[in-house]
XYZ file of C-alpha atoms in Angstrom:
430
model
C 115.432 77.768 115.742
C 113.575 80.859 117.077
C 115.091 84.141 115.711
C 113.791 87.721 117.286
C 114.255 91.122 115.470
C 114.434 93.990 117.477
C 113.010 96.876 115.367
C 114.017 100.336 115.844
C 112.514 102.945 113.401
C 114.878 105.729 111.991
C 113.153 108.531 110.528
C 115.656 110.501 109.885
C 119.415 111.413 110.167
C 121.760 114.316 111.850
C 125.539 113.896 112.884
C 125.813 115.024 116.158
C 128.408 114.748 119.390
C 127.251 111.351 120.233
C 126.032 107.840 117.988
C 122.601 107.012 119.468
C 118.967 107.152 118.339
C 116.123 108.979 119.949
C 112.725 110.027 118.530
C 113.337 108.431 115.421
C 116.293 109.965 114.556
C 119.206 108.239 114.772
C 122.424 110.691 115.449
C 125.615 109.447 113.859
C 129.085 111.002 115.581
C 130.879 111.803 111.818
C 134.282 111.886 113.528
C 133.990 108.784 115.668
C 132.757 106.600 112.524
C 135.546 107.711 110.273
C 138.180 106.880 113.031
C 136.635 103.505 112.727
C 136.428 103.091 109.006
C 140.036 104.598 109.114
C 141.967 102.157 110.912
C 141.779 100.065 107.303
C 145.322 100.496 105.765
C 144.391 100.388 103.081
C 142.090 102.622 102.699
C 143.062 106.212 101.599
C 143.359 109.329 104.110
C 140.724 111.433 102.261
C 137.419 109.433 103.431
C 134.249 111.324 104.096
C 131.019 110.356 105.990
C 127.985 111.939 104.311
C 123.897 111.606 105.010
C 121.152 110.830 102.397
C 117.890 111.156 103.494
C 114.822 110.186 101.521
C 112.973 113.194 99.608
C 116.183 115.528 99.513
C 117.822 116.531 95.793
C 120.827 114.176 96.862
C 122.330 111.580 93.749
C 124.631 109.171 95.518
C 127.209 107.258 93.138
C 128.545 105.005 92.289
C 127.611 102.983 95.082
C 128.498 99.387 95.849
C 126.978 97.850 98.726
C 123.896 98.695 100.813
C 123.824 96.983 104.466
C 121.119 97.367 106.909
C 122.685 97.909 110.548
C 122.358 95.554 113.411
C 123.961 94.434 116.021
C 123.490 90.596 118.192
C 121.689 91.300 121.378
C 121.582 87.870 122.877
C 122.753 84.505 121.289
C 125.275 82.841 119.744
C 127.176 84.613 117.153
C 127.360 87.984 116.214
C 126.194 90.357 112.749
C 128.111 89.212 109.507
C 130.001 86.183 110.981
C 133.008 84.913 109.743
C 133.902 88.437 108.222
C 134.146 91.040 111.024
C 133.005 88.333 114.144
C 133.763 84.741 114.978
C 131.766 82.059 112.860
C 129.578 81.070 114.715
C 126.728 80.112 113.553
C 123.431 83.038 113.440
C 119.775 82.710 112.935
C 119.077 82.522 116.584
C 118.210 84.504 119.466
C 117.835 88.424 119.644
C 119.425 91.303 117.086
C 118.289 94.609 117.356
C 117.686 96.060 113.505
C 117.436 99.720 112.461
C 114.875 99.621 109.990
C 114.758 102.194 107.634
C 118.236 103.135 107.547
C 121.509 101.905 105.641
C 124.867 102.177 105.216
C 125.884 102.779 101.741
C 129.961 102.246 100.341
C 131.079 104.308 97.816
C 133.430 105.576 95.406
C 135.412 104.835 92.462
C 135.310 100.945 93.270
C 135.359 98.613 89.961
C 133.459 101.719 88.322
C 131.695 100.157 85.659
C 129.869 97.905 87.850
C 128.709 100.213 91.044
C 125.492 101.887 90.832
C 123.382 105.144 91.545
C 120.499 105.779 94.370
C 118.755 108.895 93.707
C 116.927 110.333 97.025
C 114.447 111.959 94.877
C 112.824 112.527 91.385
C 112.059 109.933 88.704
C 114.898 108.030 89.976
C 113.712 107.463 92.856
C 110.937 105.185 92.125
C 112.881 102.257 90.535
C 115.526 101.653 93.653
C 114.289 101.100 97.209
C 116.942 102.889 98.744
C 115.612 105.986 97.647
C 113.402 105.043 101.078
C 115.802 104.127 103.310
C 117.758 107.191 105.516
C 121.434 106.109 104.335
C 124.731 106.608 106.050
C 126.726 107.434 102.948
C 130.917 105.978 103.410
C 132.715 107.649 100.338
C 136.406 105.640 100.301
C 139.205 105.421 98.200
C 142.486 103.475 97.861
C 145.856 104.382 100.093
C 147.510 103.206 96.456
C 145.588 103.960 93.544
C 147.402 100.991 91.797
C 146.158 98.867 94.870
C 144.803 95.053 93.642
C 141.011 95.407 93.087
C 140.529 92.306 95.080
C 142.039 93.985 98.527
C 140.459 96.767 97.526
C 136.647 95.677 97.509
C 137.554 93.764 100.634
C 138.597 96.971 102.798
C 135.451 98.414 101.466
C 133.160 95.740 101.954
C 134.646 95.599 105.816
C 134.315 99.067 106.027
C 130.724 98.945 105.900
C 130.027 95.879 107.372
C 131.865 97.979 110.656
C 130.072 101.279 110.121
C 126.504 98.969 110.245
C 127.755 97.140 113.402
C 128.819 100.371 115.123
C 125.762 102.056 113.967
C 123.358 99.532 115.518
C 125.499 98.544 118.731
C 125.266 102.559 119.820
C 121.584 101.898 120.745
C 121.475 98.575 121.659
C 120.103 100.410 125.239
C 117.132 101.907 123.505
C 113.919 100.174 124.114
C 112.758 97.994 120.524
C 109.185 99.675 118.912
C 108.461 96.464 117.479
C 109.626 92.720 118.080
C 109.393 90.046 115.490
C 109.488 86.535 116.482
C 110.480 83.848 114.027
C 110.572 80.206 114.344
C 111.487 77.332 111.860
C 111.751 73.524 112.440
C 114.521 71.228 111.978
C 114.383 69.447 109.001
C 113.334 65.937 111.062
C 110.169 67.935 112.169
C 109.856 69.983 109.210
C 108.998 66.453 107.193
C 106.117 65.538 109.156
C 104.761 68.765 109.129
C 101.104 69.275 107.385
C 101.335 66.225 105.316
C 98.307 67.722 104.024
C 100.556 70.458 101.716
C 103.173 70.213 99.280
C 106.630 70.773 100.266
C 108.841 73.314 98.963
C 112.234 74.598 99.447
C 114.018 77.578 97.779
C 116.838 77.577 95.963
C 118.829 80.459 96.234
C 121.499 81.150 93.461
C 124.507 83.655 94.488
C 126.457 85.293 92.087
C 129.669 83.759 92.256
C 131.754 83.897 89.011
C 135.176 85.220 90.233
C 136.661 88.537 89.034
C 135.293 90.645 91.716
C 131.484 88.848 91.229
C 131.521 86.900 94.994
C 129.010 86.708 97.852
C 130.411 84.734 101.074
C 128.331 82.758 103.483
C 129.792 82.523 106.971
C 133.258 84.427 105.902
C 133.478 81.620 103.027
C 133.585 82.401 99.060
C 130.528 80.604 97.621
C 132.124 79.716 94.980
C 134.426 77.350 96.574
C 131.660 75.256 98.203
C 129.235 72.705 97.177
C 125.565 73.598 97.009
C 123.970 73.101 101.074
C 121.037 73.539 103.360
C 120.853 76.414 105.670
C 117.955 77.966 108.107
C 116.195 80.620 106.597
C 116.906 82.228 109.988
C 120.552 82.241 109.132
C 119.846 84.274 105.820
C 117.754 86.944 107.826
C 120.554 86.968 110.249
C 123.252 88.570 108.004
C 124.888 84.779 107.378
C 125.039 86.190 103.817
C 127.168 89.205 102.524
C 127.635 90.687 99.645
C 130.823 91.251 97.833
C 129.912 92.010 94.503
C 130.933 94.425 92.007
C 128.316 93.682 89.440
C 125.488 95.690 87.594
C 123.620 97.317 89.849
C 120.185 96.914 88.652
C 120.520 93.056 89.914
C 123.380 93.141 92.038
C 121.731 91.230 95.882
C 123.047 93.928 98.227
C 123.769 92.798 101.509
C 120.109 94.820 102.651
C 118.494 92.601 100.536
C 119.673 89.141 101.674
C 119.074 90.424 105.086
C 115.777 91.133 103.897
C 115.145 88.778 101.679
C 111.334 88.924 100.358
C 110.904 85.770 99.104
C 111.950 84.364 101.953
C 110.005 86.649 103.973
C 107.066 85.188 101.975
C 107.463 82.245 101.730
C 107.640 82.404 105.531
C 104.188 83.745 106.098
C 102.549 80.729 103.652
C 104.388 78.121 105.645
C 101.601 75.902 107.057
C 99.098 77.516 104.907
C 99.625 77.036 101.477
C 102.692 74.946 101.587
C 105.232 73.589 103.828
C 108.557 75.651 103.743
C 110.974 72.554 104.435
C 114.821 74.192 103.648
C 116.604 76.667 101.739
C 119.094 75.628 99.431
C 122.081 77.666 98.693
C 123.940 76.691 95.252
C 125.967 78.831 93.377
C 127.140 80.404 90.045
C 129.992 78.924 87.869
C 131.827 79.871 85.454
C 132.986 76.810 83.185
C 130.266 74.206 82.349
C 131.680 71.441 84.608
C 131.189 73.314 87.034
C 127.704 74.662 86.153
C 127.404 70.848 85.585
C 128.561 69.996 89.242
C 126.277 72.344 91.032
C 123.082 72.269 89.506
C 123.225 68.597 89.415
C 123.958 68.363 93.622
C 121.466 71.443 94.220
C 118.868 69.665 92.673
C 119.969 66.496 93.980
C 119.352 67.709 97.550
C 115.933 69.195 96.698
C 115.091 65.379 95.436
C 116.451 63.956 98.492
C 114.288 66.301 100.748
C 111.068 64.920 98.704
C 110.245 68.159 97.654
C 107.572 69.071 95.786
C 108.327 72.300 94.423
C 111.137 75.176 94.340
C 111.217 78.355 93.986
C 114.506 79.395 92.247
C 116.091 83.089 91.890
C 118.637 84.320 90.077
C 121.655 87.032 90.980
C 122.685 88.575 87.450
C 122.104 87.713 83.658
C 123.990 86.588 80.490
C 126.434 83.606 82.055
C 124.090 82.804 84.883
C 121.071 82.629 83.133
C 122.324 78.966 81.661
C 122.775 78.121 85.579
C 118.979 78.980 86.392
C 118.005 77.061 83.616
C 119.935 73.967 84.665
C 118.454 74.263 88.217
C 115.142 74.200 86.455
C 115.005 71.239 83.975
C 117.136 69.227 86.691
C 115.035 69.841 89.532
C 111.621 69.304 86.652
C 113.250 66.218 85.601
C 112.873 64.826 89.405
C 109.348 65.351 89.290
C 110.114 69.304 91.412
C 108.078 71.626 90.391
C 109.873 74.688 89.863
C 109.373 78.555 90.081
C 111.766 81.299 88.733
C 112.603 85.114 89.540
C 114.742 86.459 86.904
C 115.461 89.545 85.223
C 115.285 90.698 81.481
C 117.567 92.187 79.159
C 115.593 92.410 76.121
C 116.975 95.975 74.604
C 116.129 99.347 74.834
C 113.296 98.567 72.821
C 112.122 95.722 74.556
C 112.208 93.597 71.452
C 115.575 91.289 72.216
C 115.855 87.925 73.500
C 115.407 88.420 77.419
C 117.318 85.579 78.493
C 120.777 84.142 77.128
C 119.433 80.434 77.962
C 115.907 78.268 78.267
C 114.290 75.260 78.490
C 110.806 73.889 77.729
C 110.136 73.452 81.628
C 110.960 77.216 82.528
C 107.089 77.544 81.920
C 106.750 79.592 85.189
C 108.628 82.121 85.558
C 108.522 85.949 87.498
C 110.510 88.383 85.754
C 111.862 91.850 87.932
C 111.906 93.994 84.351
C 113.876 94.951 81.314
C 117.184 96.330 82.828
C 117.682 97.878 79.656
C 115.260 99.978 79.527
C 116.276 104.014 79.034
C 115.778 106.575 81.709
C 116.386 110.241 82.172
C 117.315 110.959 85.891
C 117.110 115.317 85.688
C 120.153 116.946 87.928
C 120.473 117.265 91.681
C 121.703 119.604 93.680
C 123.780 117.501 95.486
C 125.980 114.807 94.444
C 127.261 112.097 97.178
C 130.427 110.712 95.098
C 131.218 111.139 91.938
C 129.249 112.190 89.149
C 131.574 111.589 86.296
C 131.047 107.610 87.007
C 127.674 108.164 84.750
C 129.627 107.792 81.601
C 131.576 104.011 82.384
C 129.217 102.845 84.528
C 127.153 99.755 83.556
C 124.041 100.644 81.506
C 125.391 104.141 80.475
C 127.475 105.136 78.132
C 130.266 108.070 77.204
C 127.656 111.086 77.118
C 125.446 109.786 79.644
C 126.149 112.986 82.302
C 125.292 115.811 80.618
C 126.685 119.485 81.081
C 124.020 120.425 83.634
C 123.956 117.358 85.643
C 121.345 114.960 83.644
C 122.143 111.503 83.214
C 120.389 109.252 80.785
C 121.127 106.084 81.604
C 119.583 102.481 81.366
C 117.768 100.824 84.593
C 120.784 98.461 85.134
C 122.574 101.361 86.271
C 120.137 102.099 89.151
C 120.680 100.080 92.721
C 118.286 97.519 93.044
C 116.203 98.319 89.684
C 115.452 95.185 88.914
C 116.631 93.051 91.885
C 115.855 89.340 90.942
C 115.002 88.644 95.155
C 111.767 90.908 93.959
C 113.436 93.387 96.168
C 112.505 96.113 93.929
C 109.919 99.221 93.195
C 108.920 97.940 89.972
C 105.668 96.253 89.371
C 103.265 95.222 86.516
C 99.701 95.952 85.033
C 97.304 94.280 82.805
C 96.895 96.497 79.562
């Protein structure tokens, strides 16, 4: 498979009469787009299309999904198959990316499980899309008693749209940068430098029902066994997110398309290790079926002769007992195993970080203590709704304060501690 991005980089943002980019800005028609978003039903007459760019006093919350936009040049398929396109299958041929922009969906979604970006200030350093010029889509219900479940789905559509229009109103403009990407069938892949180890990644998706859901191809991950896919596929937008969980760790749909370990892990191929597959497996909710899924996940990686995985986690508390199943399975086969997990060890840092472990879980990355306190001073202007600081996840009634502070914990933040390692944080040696 041989997958080309075609990089345009926005700068910055205006709305203007016409959706198109030039000179690094990228011009976004406000009326046009909510016309678009607007044909939902379901979705409430009193939308709004607002712009966030990085360094301005801007809060945005409480925001649920961040998707970068793109649009299929040339190839098979088209962006997010199998939920606004046919399903056929990505990770091929030529998509045209803006990089450094997003589309973010907001509003009073779930509530206590949507997060905030600040554009600026303290906040700012612990999400990455403080960085990224966003495209802000602030939506509501036509039926404020509306089922949650129809609910998330018009919103997740709605941005999934907004990124495909955003990106397919300069597919004319010439790409600043092209990056070509190749990976071998699995045949070839085997034979490949029999020199280095092989090693596949295992890539756990939140999955537990009740709003938690990511979908592969259009399909609910829950409702499939664990299987191989291209790591072409993942950077191709085969994965979405639909997930109303805590923010700090919630995989956005931006970070699957930019997935950093698989971004690394694609640069050692053939160096330091031969990348053979990525394994997708998911996250259950009753212990048969945590059972079921580690035991076929890892069963794969044994059938592939692998000689290590690296392993990453989406969310804590339940999951964390999948993870460690993955690991002493996958150990147990003779695997070699890596993990990228989160904490939540307390405000004081003193709590047990993990619900679950195992003797074998002897190398593990962690993305920080999502429970650790911050004070995010007031902006002068709020995308959303404020208020949302005193349910969400990781604050607390008080948490907004009269003049527009919020203290709140890092798992209230987008993308604090994103277990991908698609984060701001990082660690030094005292």
């Amino acid at each position: 498979m041989k997958l080309e991005l075609h990089r345009l980089n926005v700068k910055s943002l205006k709305f203007g009469d016409k959706t198109g980019f030039a000179d690094g800005v990228l011009t976004v028609n406000k009326s046009e787009l909510l016309a678009l978003i607007s044909e939902d039903e379901l979705l409430g007459k009193n939308l709004d299309v607002d712009l966030a760019i990085p360094g301005e006093s801007v809060r945005v919350m409480p925001v649920k999904d961040v998707i970068e936009p793109r649009f299929k040049l040339e190839g098979k398929g088209q962006v997010f198959p199998g939920m606004i396109s046919d399903v056929e299958t990505v990770g091929e041929g030529k998509t045209l990316v803006l990089s450094g922009c997003a589309v973010l969906t907001a509003g009073k979604l779930v509530r206590f499980q949507e997060g905030i970006i600040d554009m600026s200030g303290p906040g700012a350093d612990y999400t990455p899309y403080s960085k990224t010029c966003n495209v802000v889509l602030v939506l509501e219900p036509a039926d404020p008693n509306m089922d949650k479940h129809d609910y998330e789905k018009a919103c997740r559509t709605a941005g999934l749209k907004a990124a495909k229009y955003l990106a397919e109103a300069c597919k004319d403009v010439k790409p600043e940068k092209i990056e070509s990407y190749e990976f071998a069938k699995i045949r070839d892949a085997m034979n490949s430098y029999p020199e280095l180890p092989k090693v596949g990644y295992l890539y756990m998706l939140q999955t537990q029902g009740l709003l938690h859901d990511t979908y592969l191809y259009g399909v609910d991950v829950k409702k499939i066994l664990p299987t191989v896919i291209s790591p072409l596929e993942v950077m191709d937008g085969a994965i979405v997110s639909g997930n109303c969980v805590s923010a700090c760790d919630k995989n956005s749909t931006y970070s699957h398309q930019n997935n950093p370990v698989i971004a690394d892990m694609l640069k050692r191929h053939g160096k330091d290790f031969n990348f053979v597959a990525v394994i997708v497996t998911n996250e259950n909710v009753t212990l048969a079926d945590k059972r079921r899924s580690s035991s076929y996940a890892t069963k794969i990686a044994g059938m592939l002769g692998l000689d290590g995985l690296v392993i990453t986690e989406e969310g804590f508390g339940n999951p964390d007992a999948d993870l460690i199943m993955n690991c002493w399975k996958a150990e147990r086969l003779g695997i070699k195993t890596a993990l990228l997990t989160d904490e939540y060890a307390g405000q004081d840092g003193a709590s047990q970080s993990l619900a679950d472990s195992c003797p074998e879980g002897d190398a593990c990355v962690t993305a920080g203590n999502a429970n650790e306190v911050i004070i995010l001073p007031p902006m002068q202007k709020v995308i959303g709704y404020a208020e949302e600081a005193n349910v969400i996840a990781g604050g607390w009634n008080g948490s907004l304060a009269e003049d527009g502070t919020i203290t709140v914990e890092l798992q209230a933040i987008t993308g604090a501690t994103s277990e991908l390692g698609y984060t701001k944080l990082g660690a030094y040696t005292l």
